[in-house]
XYZ file of C-alpha atoms in Angstrom:
331
model
C 119.944 192.526 195.420
C 119.092 189.176 193.871
C 115.507 188.609 192.750
C 114.870 185.338 194.575
C 111.333 184.975 193.240
C 112.642 185.061 189.684
C 115.374 182.521 190.456
C 112.804 180.212 192.026
C 110.423 180.546 189.064
C 113.224 179.771 186.610
C 114.324 176.826 188.748
C 110.785 175.431 188.872
C 110.687 175.587 185.069
C 113.986 173.689 184.835
C 112.674 171.041 187.226
C 109.442 170.597 185.279
C 111.303 170.339 181.965
C 114.113 167.971 182.905
C 113.120 165.972 185.995
C 109.788 164.383 185.307
C 110.155 161.703 187.989
C 110.955 164.151 190.757
C 108.482 166.693 189.458
C 105.808 164.055 190.069
C 107.109 163.394 193.570
C 107.378 167.123 194.212
C 103.593 167.386 194.206
C 103.722 165.886 197.682
C 106.015 168.622 199.010
C 104.937 171.926 200.480
C 105.390 174.950 198.233
C 108.413 176.330 200.079
C 110.217 172.990 200.091
C 109.453 172.420 196.424
C 110.882 175.852 195.650
C 114.078 175.004 197.511
C 114.297 171.573 195.903
C 113.909 173.249 192.509
C 116.778 175.647 193.252
C 118.950 172.709 194.285
C 118.029 170.822 191.114
C 118.668 173.882 188.938
C 122.135 174.268 190.466
C 122.942 170.593 189.856
C 121.615 170.859 186.316
C 123.736 173.934 185.668
C 126.876 172.160 186.832
C 126.075 169.056 184.791
C 125.258 170.980 181.607
C 128.488 172.982 181.756
C 130.351 169.789 180.890
C 127.760 167.955 178.798
C 127.012 170.941 176.553
C 130.526 172.381 176.337
C 131.953 172.716 172.842
C 135.334 171.477 174.068
C 137.046 170.126 177.182
C 138.813 173.368 178.048
C 135.686 175.537 177.981
C 133.762 173.037 180.094
C 136.390 172.818 182.817
C 136.837 176.589 182.781
C 133.089 177.106 183.252
C 133.111 174.663 186.185
C 136.006 176.556 187.759
C 133.968 179.761 187.513
C 131.023 178.190 189.309
C 133.331 176.817 191.990
C 134.888 180.260 192.520
C 131.434 181.816 192.854
C 130.397 179.163 195.358
C 133.560 179.703 197.410
C 132.951 183.459 197.466
C 135.995 184.170 195.330
C 133.974 185.770 192.501
C 130.632 187.613 192.260
C 127.926 184.918 192.072
C 125.256 184.720 189.411
C 121.703 184.885 190.857
C 121.121 181.117 190.947
C 124.357 180.470 192.826
C 123.704 183.319 195.250
C 120.278 181.892 196.117
C 121.653 178.341 196.280
C 124.557 179.340 198.553
C 122.169 181.187 200.868
C 120.000 178.086 200.973
C 122.953 175.931 202.049
C 123.790 178.439 204.757
C 120.218 178.689 206.015
C 119.968 174.928 206.387
C 123.458 174.510 207.851
C 124.524 172.255 204.972
C 128.268 172.065 204.425
C 129.451 173.648 201.197
C 131.735 170.617 200.832
C 128.811 168.615 199.447
C 128.359 171.042 196.536
C 132.114 171.131 195.915
C 132.216 167.330 195.809
C 129.419 167.448 193.230
C 131.503 169.787 191.083
C 134.497 167.458 191.455
C 132.388 164.535 190.273
C 131.092 166.402 187.233
C 134.610 167.576 186.436
C 135.629 163.915 186.167
C 133.064 163.583 183.344
C 135.000 166.055 181.190
C 136.787 164.120 178.472
C 136.846 160.330 178.024
C 135.651 158.339 181.042
C 136.608 154.802 181.979
C 135.787 153.519 185.464
C 138.268 151.023 186.861
C 136.181 149.052 189.347
C 133.213 149.112 191.700
C 135.092 151.245 194.232
C 135.697 154.004 191.689
C 132.123 153.737 190.429
C 130.678 154.129 193.926
C 132.902 157.136 194.642
C 131.694 158.693 191.393
C 128.064 157.986 192.314
C 128.663 159.556 195.715
C 129.991 162.742 194.152
C 127.406 163.327 191.446
C 124.316 162.042 193.264
C 124.966 161.082 196.876
C 125.892 164.686 197.569
C 122.465 165.722 196.306
C 120.979 163.534 199.034
C 123.085 165.352 201.613
C 121.905 168.726 200.351
C 118.280 167.569 200.211
C 118.496 166.774 203.928
C 118.621 170.512 204.547
C 115.692 171.215 202.239
C 113.579 168.545 203.949
C 114.442 169.564 207.481
C 116.318 166.357 208.300
C 118.501 167.078 211.327
C 119.712 163.730 212.669
C 123.388 163.246 211.691
C 122.786 159.497 211.306
C 120.293 160.213 208.538
C 122.999 161.402 206.153
C 124.280 157.905 205.408
C 120.813 156.808 204.302
C 120.411 159.947 202.179
C 123.701 159.142 200.456
C 122.438 155.651 199.698
C 119.396 156.966 197.858
C 121.527 159.228 195.674
C 123.983 156.413 194.956
C 121.160 154.019 194.096
C 119.624 156.505 191.676
C 122.961 157.138 189.973
C 123.612 153.417 189.604
C 120.201 153.249 187.949
C 121.294 156.021 185.578
C 124.490 154.155 184.739
C 122.499 151.052 183.819
C 119.948 152.992 181.775
C 122.403 155.198 179.868
C 125.061 152.728 178.662
C 124.551 153.604 174.981
C 124.054 157.338 175.529
C 127.186 157.552 177.685
C 129.199 155.603 175.121
C 128.188 158.156 172.486
C 129.857 160.771 174.722
C 133.014 158.693 175.114
C 132.102 157.588 178.631
C 132.053 154.070 180.029
C 130.812 153.726 183.579
C 130.537 149.945 183.511
C 133.660 149.005 185.512
C 136.631 147.761 183.503
C 137.119 144.975 186.046
C 133.637 143.649 185.306
C 134.093 144.005 181.550
C 137.417 142.149 181.757
C 135.765 139.234 183.553
C 133.525 138.859 180.508
C 136.315 139.170 177.956
C 135.815 142.808 176.998
C 137.064 146.292 177.865
C 136.035 149.948 177.763
C 137.369 150.540 174.259
C 135.434 147.596 172.891
C 132.237 148.952 174.435
C 132.844 152.361 172.870
C 133.243 150.648 169.503
C 130.080 148.584 170.095
C 132.097 145.351 170.050
C 131.127 144.237 173.559
C 128.483 141.482 173.318
C 125.045 142.648 174.407
C 124.821 139.635 176.698
C 127.952 140.773 178.545
C 126.565 144.283 178.986
C 123.264 142.843 180.198
C 125.065 140.703 182.783
C 126.859 143.729 184.203
C 123.695 145.840 184.140
C 121.762 143.225 186.108
C 124.580 142.972 188.656
C 124.727 146.748 189.084
C 120.953 146.868 189.506
C 121.359 144.404 192.378
C 123.955 146.750 193.894
C 121.540 149.654 193.418
C 118.784 147.662 195.139
C 120.938 147.216 198.245
C 121.320 150.994 198.431
C 117.618 151.569 197.726
C 116.750 149.179 200.569
C 119.040 151.056 202.938
C 117.571 154.394 201.885
C 114.096 152.969 202.443
C 114.974 152.119 206.032
C 116.191 155.662 206.580
C 112.992 157.326 205.360
C 111.847 157.531 208.983
C 114.362 160.303 209.557
C 112.509 162.572 207.119
C 109.841 164.727 208.809
C 106.553 163.071 207.959
C 105.036 165.961 205.930
C 107.855 165.545 203.358
C 108.418 161.812 203.607
C 105.885 160.705 200.996
C 107.499 162.843 198.281
C 110.863 161.124 198.708
C 109.279 157.689 198.908
C 107.513 158.374 195.603
C 110.702 159.672 193.985
C 112.605 156.601 195.129
C 109.955 154.116 193.967
C 109.409 155.797 190.605
C 113.125 156.005 189.852
C 113.675 152.428 190.940
C 111.051 151.445 188.352
C 113.634 152.145 185.624
C 115.465 149.096 186.925
C 112.270 147.075 186.680
C 111.979 148.019 183.007
C 115.593 146.991 182.408
C 115.042 143.696 184.194
C 112.000 143.029 182.023
C 114.404 143.309 179.085
C 116.815 140.878 180.763
C 119.229 143.739 181.325
C 119.515 144.727 177.659
C 120.469 148.399 178.043
C 120.989 148.765 174.290
C 117.338 148.130 173.406
C 116.420 151.794 173.668
C 116.162 154.141 176.633
C 114.366 152.491 179.550
C 111.427 154.632 180.629
C 108.818 153.649 183.215
C 105.340 153.835 181.618
C 102.612 155.854 183.371
C 100.860 152.757 184.740
C 104.091 151.613 186.393
C 104.697 155.047 187.895
C 101.165 154.965 189.273
C 101.749 151.526 190.754
C 105.009 152.655 192.305
C 103.350 155.753 193.744
C 100.685 153.534 195.296
C 103.385 151.326 196.797
C 105.066 154.441 198.165
C 101.811 155.490 199.806
C 101.523 152.106 201.489
C 105.111 152.302 202.674
C 104.478 155.817 203.960
C 101.676 154.503 206.143
C 103.990 151.886 207.618
C 106.634 154.495 208.455
C 104.107 156.286 210.659
C 104.075 153.326 213.033
C 106.596 153.305 215.889
C 109.693 151.245 215.189
C 113.314 151.098 216.335
C 115.562 153.687 214.724
C 117.303 152.050 211.739
C 120.961 151.105 211.835
C 123.043 151.786 208.752
C 125.271 149.063 207.312
C 128.779 150.566 207.089
C 129.747 147.906 204.552
C 127.751 149.860 201.967
C 130.179 152.768 202.416
C 133.469 150.913 202.602
C 134.635 152.571 199.367
C 133.496 156.083 200.319
C 134.093 156.063 204.082
C 136.502 159.027 203.896
C 134.002 161.325 202.172
C 131.680 163.822 203.933
C 128.539 162.275 205.414
C 129.524 158.665 204.747
C 129.310 155.912 207.363
C 132.886 155.154 208.378
C 131.802 152.531 210.886
C 132.233 154.767 213.934
C 129.455 154.097 216.479
C 127.151 157.067 216.947
C 124.922 157.872 219.918
C 121.292 156.835 219.645
C 119.163 159.671 220.998
C 115.833 157.940 220.639
C 114.601 154.386 220.541
C 112.153 155.263 217.821
C 112.585 157.166 214.576
C 109.766 159.029 212.896
C 107.010 158.436 215.472
C 107.766 161.457 217.733
C 107.360 163.734 214.732
C 103.777 162.594 214.337
C 102.789 164.023 217.685
C 104.770 167.226 217.336
C 102.742 170.411 217.698
C 104.271 171.916 214.559
C 104.798 170.406 211.062
C 108.234 168.866 210.734
C 109.006 169.507 214.366
C 110.969 167.095 216.520
């Protein structure tokens, strides 16, 4: 029988070591939810590292196939995957989200060149939007309409990563800045890999992608009301602190090659304060938010995305009924 306590302890250590922004936000979660969030993060980190740390393409893809087989129940699972799979089941989260994550990471194996915004957004959905879907289970989010907003937060964060990591990704043979955007500025993926793309051109694309990220952050912000209020502040903090990376890049006029953009402690504190203010506003009654399906026009066929189909509105207000519930997180 798997030692869940040991898996959780190891997962908490992974979270503390590699995810400083979320580890800060996690202080606002209850212990059980933080444990489950840590297991989710540890699984995602495992999948990501299998490709990033592989000695060659073949070994990386083979290791991913092994994880996928374990997740599908086709091979005996290692302890982390057994605990993670049980967590998905307990929260009624479709395994498809985790499989889409694996598919996205698999696309990172070998040279990467993204064709256009549509391909970039589908990639962001797979490697980060799916994490939002899985976090819905951890946080006790039950409304089906909430999933689209959760996807937007993951996509926004991944777009932020793309903007921050241009140089680091190029060192790995990966270019996530869309070829269509590079072509408009007289460059291409190969030129970027060879450091021949003008910094001004890269900065232009970075600033444009940060604007795209901001539209997804704004949508995610509107959907925070779907998160049970005891957990809501943690996600607001995580969102604000991660979005601060974009503020640092903007302060550099989008120059992603001027060193890794890291939000200083004072900025994280300011963002956490802003999150606290926003949290207070979400406790006030307000109409349930409507998602903009235009944000998902390139991912509408993927699980959880907004395909534009009207959905029933069960309540006029989102968030407020949870305040007066007799039990934490209750509806």
